[in-house]
Every structure is written in structure tokens, then in C-alpha cells.
Amino acid sequence: MIPAAVAGLVYLLAPVLMPFVIGALLAYLADPLADRLEAWKLGRTTAVVIVFGLLLLLLIVVLLIVIPALERQVSRFLADLPRYLGWIRDTLIPWLEARLGIDLAEYDPRAVVELLQQDWQRAGGIAAAVAGSLTRSGAVILGWLMNALLIPVVTFYLLRDWDRLVAGVAGLLPRRTLPTAARLAREADEVLGVFLRGQLSVMVALGVIYSVGLALVGLNTAMVIGMIAGIISFIPYLGTFVGVVLGVLAALVQFHDLWHAGLVLAVFGVGQLLEGMILTPLLVGDRIGLNPVTVIFAVMAGGQLFGFLGVLLALPAASVIMVLLRHAHELYKASAWYA
């Protein structure tokens, strides 16, 4: 009854909860760094200010460097899209038909190209698309500005008072349940913290490795392909598969030879070796326990039920549920009924 009431309340308050959930996630991710700075004899507020400065610097770098570069490459990709689709129609499909002995349906790639290019030009790029959606009504602008202003405020105060809030919650628990609750909280924090911080670091590292490697190969869309492969790399081998398909296709269309396609394969092979031998063991380890299928289902179910807020809450909820199920399994195996 209580979980259903909480889920209904979250559903009703989803638009209001968004900045608070984002702020709580940011505070949770930044708390270990603030604790480490605090251990160097800095005050909690000073440590939080330093962490905020680092986050602001990272945001400025993303806004000034990464996003414009991505926008340029997306525009270039759309401009080259007729070549990609023409190569598929004139080269790949005849080759597949000859090898497989089947007739693939005829299609006209020009309609796809015109649709994508018209939408991109109408939006005027990433920044213009966001600005266009915001200027449709004053309420949308006001809501967006309020959320944008609330997120850093909520993050700052939650991060500053994080240890106090955790201690307050622990103080409300019945004393007889405190040891068990503390153990479950530590396990959930370990699983969630390792996954969010470690996997996010692996995703960023792989995105940079793939982007730099493909840029050295000479691909015009190196950053776009590399970042796509890095972002979806939290699902084993999916990021590599998508990156290889897109990279090899781009290399064949751009250079018309197998040498550059082989270099693309080498880039993703090196990325896989670095991920398996260095990045994942160092940043993630083997303590997560979240199966990739569980991650996919949790994200999709959260998005279906609560929209973007559900996507944000999916992994924390899945981690807590997994820890609780593990504890229930231990109790069941130790029970007289099982014996």
C-alpha cells in the first residue's frame, strides 16, 4: 500500500521533483570528493565551494568546446548523408543481393535526406532548437529558468548538509533495526556509487578514446561516432558494435578503401582492450551486481512510468531493490522453512 502511494505521489509531482532529483544525484556523486577535501582540514562549506568551482569549469568546457564541435559534426554528417545512403543503395545492397541471393526492397534515400536536413535547418542547430522550444510560451521559459536556477541551489545545500541528513535518517530508525538497515544502506551505496561514478567515468573515457582514435584515422564525424559509442557502452559490447558499424560505414563512404575500415576496427579493438584490462577493473570493479538486462529494463520501465524523472530514478531504485532482494534471499536460505 505504501509503495503504491509513494509511486502515485512521485507520478503527480514529477514536474516539480525534477530539479530536486537532479540536485540530489549531483550531490550524491560529488559527496566523496567533498569528504576528501574536508579530510584535508577544510571546512564543509569551503570544500563544497571548491567542488562547485570544478563542476562549473567542467560545464563551461562542455558548453564552449564539446557542444559546438558536436553540432558542426552533426551538420557535416547531414550534409554527407546523401553519400552514405547512395553508397548503401548502389554498393552495399547489390553486394548483399549477389551474396545472399535475395531481392531487397527498393528505397529512395533522398526522402530521408531531405526530411533530416529540413528539420535540422528549421531548428537551426542544437542551440536554436532549444531556444525555439523555449520561446513558444512565457510559462515554458519561466519553468525552464526556475529549474535551471533551482538545480545548483538544491545541489549546494544538499551537498553541504549531506552527512547531517544521512545521520538524521539513521537517527529516526528503530534501534533494533539499525544494524541491518546500516548494512543494507552500505551495500546499496556501494553498488550505486560504483556503478554511477565508475561507469560514467568509463563511458567518458571510451568516448574520448574512440573520438581521438577516429579523428586520427581521419573521419569527418569522429566525435559524433565516438561519443555515441561511449554513451551506450554501459551495455556490454553494444557501444562497440554500434561504433564499429557507424565507423566502418563512414570510412568506406569517405575513403572508398578497406585500409581505413581496418583502422576503424583497430581503434575499437584498442578501446575494448583498454576497457577490459584497465578502465573497468580500475574504475568499476566486479562489485556492481547489476546485470545489463536489469539496467535496460529499469531505465525503460522508469521512463515509461514517470518520463525523464523515471529514467533518473531507475538505477538508484534498481540498486536498492537488488540489495533488498539479496537480503531477503539470505533470510530465506537461513530460515527453518528452507532447511
PDB file of C-alpha atoms in Angstrom, residues 30-198:
ATOM      1  CA  ALA A  30      30.090  14.866  -5.549  1.00  0.00           C
ATOM      2  CA  ASP A  31      29.910  13.939  -1.846  1.00  0.00           C
ATOM      3  CA  PRO A  32      33.011  11.663  -1.826  1.00  0.00           C
ATOM      4  CA  LEU A  33      35.121  14.465  -3.321  1.00  0.00           C
ATOM      5  CA  ALA A  34      33.782  16.943  -0.769  1.00  0.00           C
ATOM      6  CA  ASP A  35      34.506  14.447   2.038  1.00  0.00           C
ATOM      7  CA  ARG A  36      38.055  14.029   0.783  1.00  0.00           C
ATOM      8  CA  LEU A  37      38.625  17.776   0.702  1.00  0.00           C
ATOM      9  CA  GLU A  38      37.073  18.040   4.151  1.00  0.00           C
ATOM     10  CA  ALA A  39      39.565  15.448   5.403  1.00  0.00           C
ATOM     11  CA  TRP A  40      42.333  17.885   4.429  1.00  0.00           C
ATOM     12  CA  LYS A  41      41.228  20.139   7.307  1.00  0.00           C
ATOM     13  CA  LEU A  42      38.935  22.236   5.106  1.00  0.00           C
ATOM     14  CA  GLY A  43      35.517  23.304   6.286  1.00  0.00           C
ATOM     15  CA  ARG A  44      32.499  21.626   4.740  1.00  0.00           C
ATOM     16  CA  THR A  45      31.332  24.854   3.087  1.00  0.00           C
ATOM     17  CA  THR A  46      34.799  25.538   1.672  1.00  0.00           C
ATOM     18  CA  ALA A  47      35.014  22.012   0.291  1.00  0.00           C
ATOM     19  CA  VAL A  48      31.575  22.365  -1.330  1.00  0.00           C
ATOM     20  CA  VAL A  49      32.580  25.691  -2.912  1.00  0.00           C
ATOM     21  CA  ILE A  50      35.696  24.084  -4.413  1.00  0.00           C
ATOM     22  CA  VAL A  51      33.638  21.193  -5.787  1.00  0.00           C
ATOM     23  CA  PHE A  52      31.172  23.674  -7.276  1.00  0.00           C
ATOM     24  CA  GLY A  53      34.016  25.532  -8.932  1.00  0.00           C
ATOM     25  CA  LEU A  54      35.233  22.316 -10.559  1.00  0.00           C
ATOM     26  CA  LEU A  55      31.713  21.477 -11.758  1.00  0.00           C
ATOM     27  CA  LEU A  56      31.300  24.985 -13.175  1.00  0.00           C
ATOM     28  CA  LEU A  57      34.626  24.716 -15.005  1.00  0.00           C
ATOM     29  CA  LEU A  58      33.554  21.378 -16.491  1.00  0.00           C
ATOM     30  CA  LEU A  59      30.229  22.861 -17.581  1.00  0.00           C
ATOM     31  CA  ILE A  60      31.968  25.810 -19.267  1.00  0.00           C
ATOM     32  CA  VAL A  61      34.293  23.447 -21.145  1.00  0.00           C
ATOM     33  CA  VAL A  62      31.337  21.372 -22.368  1.00  0.00           C
ATOM     34  CA  LEU A  63      29.336  24.426 -23.444  1.00  0.00           C
ATOM     35  CA  LEU A  64      32.229  26.179 -25.199  1.00  0.00           C
ATOM     36  CA  ILE A  65      34.073  23.251 -26.775  1.00  0.00           C
ATOM     37  CA  VAL A  66      32.195  19.964 -26.906  1.00  0.00           C
ATOM     38  CA  ILE A  67      28.688  21.072 -27.890  1.00  0.00           C
ATOM     39  CA  PRO A  68      29.766  23.409 -30.771  1.00  0.00           C
ATOM     40  CA  ALA A  69      32.098  20.703 -32.103  1.00  0.00           C
ATOM     41  CA  LEU A  70      29.324  18.129 -31.967  1.00  0.00           C
ATOM     42  CA  GLU A  71      26.944  20.498 -33.704  1.00  0.00           C
ATOM     43  CA  ARG A  72      29.434  21.078 -36.522  1.00  0.00           C
ATOM     44  CA  GLN A  73      29.956  17.358 -36.995  1.00  0.00           C
ATOM     45  CA  VAL A  74      26.224  16.624 -36.958  1.00  0.00           C
ATOM     46  CA  SER A  75      25.743  19.304 -39.634  1.00  0.00           C
ATOM     47  CA  ARG A  76      28.561  17.773 -41.667  1.00  0.00           C
ATOM     48  CA  PHE A  77      27.035  14.318 -41.241  1.00  0.00           C
ATOM     49  CA  LEU A  78      23.678  15.543 -42.550  1.00  0.00           C
ATOM     50  CA  ALA A  79      25.418  17.196 -45.483  1.00  0.00           C
ATOM     51  CA  ASP A  80      27.196  13.911 -46.304  1.00  0.00           C
ATOM     52  CA  LEU A  81      24.124  11.785 -45.675  1.00  0.00           C
ATOM     53  CA  PRO A  82      23.230  11.503 -49.397  1.00  0.00           C
ATOM     54  CA  ARG A  83      26.641   9.930 -49.994  1.00  0.00           C
ATOM     55  CA  TYR A  84      26.107   7.420 -47.180  1.00  0.00           C
ATOM     56  CA  LEU A  85      22.665   6.402 -48.398  1.00  0.00           C
ATOM     57  CA  GLY A  86      23.800   6.384 -52.018  1.00  0.00           C
ATOM     58  CA  TRP A  87      26.672   4.043 -51.141  1.00  0.00           C
ATOM     59  CA  ILE A  88      24.247   1.741 -49.345  1.00  0.00           C
ATOM     60  CA  ARG A  89      21.896   1.746 -52.351  1.00  0.00           C
ATOM     61  CA  ASP A  90      24.500   1.455 -55.110  1.00  0.00           C
ATOM     62  CA  THR A  91      27.186  -0.675 -53.446  1.00  0.00           C
ATOM     63  CA  LEU A  92      26.077  -2.444 -50.280  1.00  0.00           C
ATOM     64  CA  ILE A  93      22.610  -3.602 -51.369  1.00  0.00           C
ATOM     65  CA  PRO A  94      23.784  -5.059 -54.745  1.00  0.00           C
ATOM     66  CA  TRP A  95      26.612  -6.834 -52.907  1.00  0.00           C
ATOM     67  CA  LEU A  96      24.185  -8.310 -50.370  1.00  0.00           C
ATOM     68  CA  GLU A  97      21.747  -9.331 -53.105  1.00  0.00           C
ATOM     69  CA  ALA A  98      24.538 -11.090 -55.020  1.00  0.00           C
ATOM     70  CA  ARG A  99      25.891 -12.896 -51.968  1.00  0.00           C
ATOM     71  CA  LEU A 100      22.601 -13.786 -50.275  1.00  0.00           C
ATOM     72  CA  GLY A 101      20.513 -14.377 -53.382  1.00  0.00           C
ATOM     73  CA  ILE A 102      17.607 -12.209 -52.199  1.00  0.00           C
ATOM     74  CA  ASP A 103      15.884  -9.137 -53.587  1.00  0.00           C
ATOM     75  CA  LEU A 104      15.935  -6.243 -51.171  1.00  0.00           C
ATOM     76  CA  ALA A 105      13.147  -3.689 -51.439  1.00  0.00           C
ATOM     77  CA  GLU A 106      13.921  -0.591 -53.438  1.00  0.00           C
ATOM     78  CA  TYR A 107      14.009   2.623 -51.491  1.00  0.00           C
ATOM     79  CA  ASP A 108      14.661   6.252 -52.210  1.00  0.00           C
ATOM     80  CA  PRO A 109      17.211   7.731 -49.781  1.00  0.00           C
ATOM     81  CA  ARG A 110      16.554  11.268 -50.961  1.00  0.00           C
ATOM     82  CA  ALA A 111      13.329  11.487 -48.965  1.00  0.00           C
ATOM     83  CA  VAL A 112      15.193  10.604 -45.752  1.00  0.00           C
ATOM     84  CA  VAL A 113      17.935  13.109 -46.510  1.00  0.00           C
ATOM     85  CA  GLU A 114      15.527  15.927 -47.285  1.00  0.00           C
ATOM     86  CA  LEU A 115      13.486  15.269 -44.144  1.00  0.00           C
ATOM     87  CA  LEU A 116      16.523  15.298 -41.839  1.00  0.00           C
ATOM     88  CA  GLN A 117      18.107  18.334 -43.476  1.00  0.00           C
ATOM     89  CA  GLN A 118      14.859  20.308 -43.395  1.00  0.00           C
ATOM     90  CA  ASP A 119      14.350  19.540 -39.703  1.00  0.00           C
ATOM     91  CA  TRP A 120      17.939  20.496 -38.885  1.00  0.00           C
ATOM     92  CA  GLN A 121      17.763  23.726 -40.854  1.00  0.00           C
ATOM     93  CA  ARG A 122      14.390  24.567 -39.357  1.00  0.00           C
ATOM     94  CA  ALA A 123      15.849  24.035 -35.874  1.00  0.00           C
ATOM     95  CA  GLY A 124      18.998  25.943 -36.761  1.00  0.00           C
ATOM     96  CA  GLY A 125      21.213  23.579 -34.796  1.00  0.00           C
ATOM     97  CA  ILE A 126      21.193  22.428 -31.207  1.00  0.00           C
ATOM     98  CA  ALA A 127      21.145  25.848 -29.577  1.00  0.00           C
ATOM     99  CA  ALA A 128      18.443  27.176 -31.884  1.00  0.00           C
ATOM    100  CA  ALA A 129      16.323  24.093 -31.307  1.00  0.00           C
ATOM    101  CA  VAL A 130      16.439  24.580 -27.560  1.00  0.00           C
ATOM    102  CA  ALA A 131      15.816  28.301 -27.871  1.00  0.00           C
ATOM    103  CA  GLY A 132      12.917  27.726 -30.251  1.00  0.00           C
ATOM    104  CA  SER A 133      11.207  25.356 -27.873  1.00  0.00           C
ATOM    105  CA  LEU A 134      11.669  27.782 -25.003  1.00  0.00           C
ATOM    106  CA  THR A 135      10.248  30.808 -26.769  1.00  0.00           C
ATOM    107  CA  ARG A 136       6.885  29.240 -27.540  1.00  0.00           C
ATOM    108  CA  SER A 137       5.395  30.463 -24.324  1.00  0.00           C
ATOM    109  CA  GLY A 138       6.373  32.546 -21.349  1.00  0.00           C
ATOM    110  CA  ALA A 139       5.374  29.725 -18.981  1.00  0.00           C
ATOM    111  CA  VAL A 140       7.874  27.354 -20.594  1.00  0.00           C
ATOM    112  CA  ILE A 141      10.635  29.943 -20.312  1.00  0.00           C
ATOM    113  CA  LEU A 142       9.803  30.648 -16.696  1.00  0.00           C
ATOM    114  CA  GLY A 143       9.638  26.950 -15.809  1.00  0.00           C
ATOM    115  CA  TRP A 144      12.940  26.225 -17.519  1.00  0.00           C
ATOM    116  CA  LEU A 145      14.660  29.141 -15.809  1.00  0.00           C
ATOM    117  CA  MET A 146      13.285  28.132 -12.420  1.00  0.00           C
ATOM    118  CA  ASN A 147      14.571  24.580 -12.845  1.00  0.00           C
ATOM    119  CA  ALA A 148      17.936  25.812 -14.094  1.00  0.00           C
ATOM    120  CA  LEU A 149      18.282  28.095 -11.061  1.00  0.00           C
ATOM    121  CA  LEU A 150      16.992  25.532  -8.581  1.00  0.00           C
ATOM    122  CA  ILE A 151      19.360  22.723  -9.563  1.00  0.00           C
ATOM    123  CA  PRO A 152      22.607  24.389  -8.387  1.00  0.00           C
ATOM    124  CA  VAL A 153      20.892  25.776  -5.264  1.00  0.00           C
ATOM    125  CA  VAL A 154      19.473  22.369  -4.320  1.00  0.00           C
ATOM    126  CA  THR A 155      22.783  20.674  -5.115  1.00  0.00           C
ATOM    127  CA  PHE A 156      24.752  23.131  -2.967  1.00  0.00           C
ATOM    128  CA  TYR A 157      22.599  22.795   0.132  1.00  0.00           C
ATOM    129  CA  LEU A 158      22.174  19.033  -0.176  1.00  0.00           C
ATOM    130  CA  LEU A 159      25.914  18.594  -0.650  1.00  0.00           C
ATOM    131  CA  ARG A 160      26.704  20.851   2.290  1.00  0.00           C
ATOM    132  CA  ASP A 161      24.283  19.031   4.614  1.00  0.00           C
ATOM    133  CA  TRP A 162      24.624  15.521   3.141  1.00  0.00           C
ATOM    134  CA  ASP A 163      26.314  13.893   6.131  1.00  0.00           C
ATOM    135  CA  ARG A 164      23.895  15.597   8.509  1.00  0.00           C
ATOM    136  CA  LEU A 165      20.898  14.364   6.501  1.00  0.00           C
ATOM    137  CA  VAL A 166      22.205  10.796   6.461  1.00  0.00           C
ATOM    138  CA  ALA A 167      22.799  10.905  10.206  1.00  0.00           C
ATOM    139  CA  GLY A 168      19.296  12.325  10.725  1.00  0.00           C
ATOM    140  CA  VAL A 169      17.695   9.491   8.774  1.00  0.00           C
ATOM    141  CA  ALA A 170      19.732   6.951  10.719  1.00  0.00           C
ATOM    142  CA  GLY A 171      18.612   8.581  13.967  1.00  0.00           C
ATOM    143  CA  LEU A 172      14.946   8.034  13.077  1.00  0.00           C
ATOM    144  CA  LEU A 173      15.306   4.278  12.600  1.00  0.00           C
ATOM    145  CA  PRO A 174      14.342   1.910  15.428  1.00  0.00           C
ATOM    146  CA  ARG A 175      17.436   0.904  17.367  1.00  0.00           C
ATOM    147  CA  ARG A 176      16.826  -2.811  16.902  1.00  0.00           C
ATOM    148  CA  THR A 177      16.777  -2.447  13.113  1.00  0.00           C
ATOM    149  CA  LEU A 178      19.709  -0.033  12.894  1.00  0.00           C
ATOM    150  CA  PRO A 179      22.489  -2.617  12.301  1.00  0.00           C
ATOM    151  CA  THR A 180      20.580  -4.322   9.497  1.00  0.00           C
ATOM    152  CA  ALA A 181      19.487  -1.018   7.949  1.00  0.00           C
ATOM    153  CA  ALA A 182      23.053   0.316   8.119  1.00  0.00           C
ATOM    154  CA  ARG A 183      24.413  -2.798   6.396  1.00  0.00           C
ATOM    155  CA  LEU A 184      21.797  -2.608   3.643  1.00  0.00           C
ATOM    156  CA  ALA A 185      22.462   1.113   3.179  1.00  0.00           C
ATOM    157  CA  ARG A 186      26.206   0.470   2.846  1.00  0.00           C
ATOM    158  CA  GLU A 187      25.601  -2.257   0.274  1.00  0.00           C
ATOM    159  CA  ALA A 188      23.198  -0.077  -1.723  1.00  0.00           C
ATOM    160  CA  ASP A 189      25.624   2.848  -1.572  1.00  0.00           C
ATOM    161  CA  GLU A 190      28.473   0.628  -2.749  1.00  0.00           C
ATOM    162  CA  VAL A 191      26.505  -0.753  -5.689  1.00  0.00           C
ATOM    163  CA  LEU A 192      25.010   2.574  -6.732  1.00  0.00           C
ATOM    164  CA  GLY A 193      28.146   4.625  -6.152  1.00  0.00           C
ATOM    165  CA  VAL A 194      30.429   2.251  -8.019  1.00  0.00           C
ATOM    166  CA  PHE A 195      28.029   1.981 -10.929  1.00  0.00           C
ATOM    167  CA  LEU A 196      27.229   5.674 -11.317  1.00  0.00           C
ATOM    168  CA  ARG A 197      30.700   7.070 -10.719  1.00  0.00           C
ATOM    169  CA  GLY A 198      32.694   4.227 -12.198  1.00  0.00           C
TER     170      GLY A 198
END
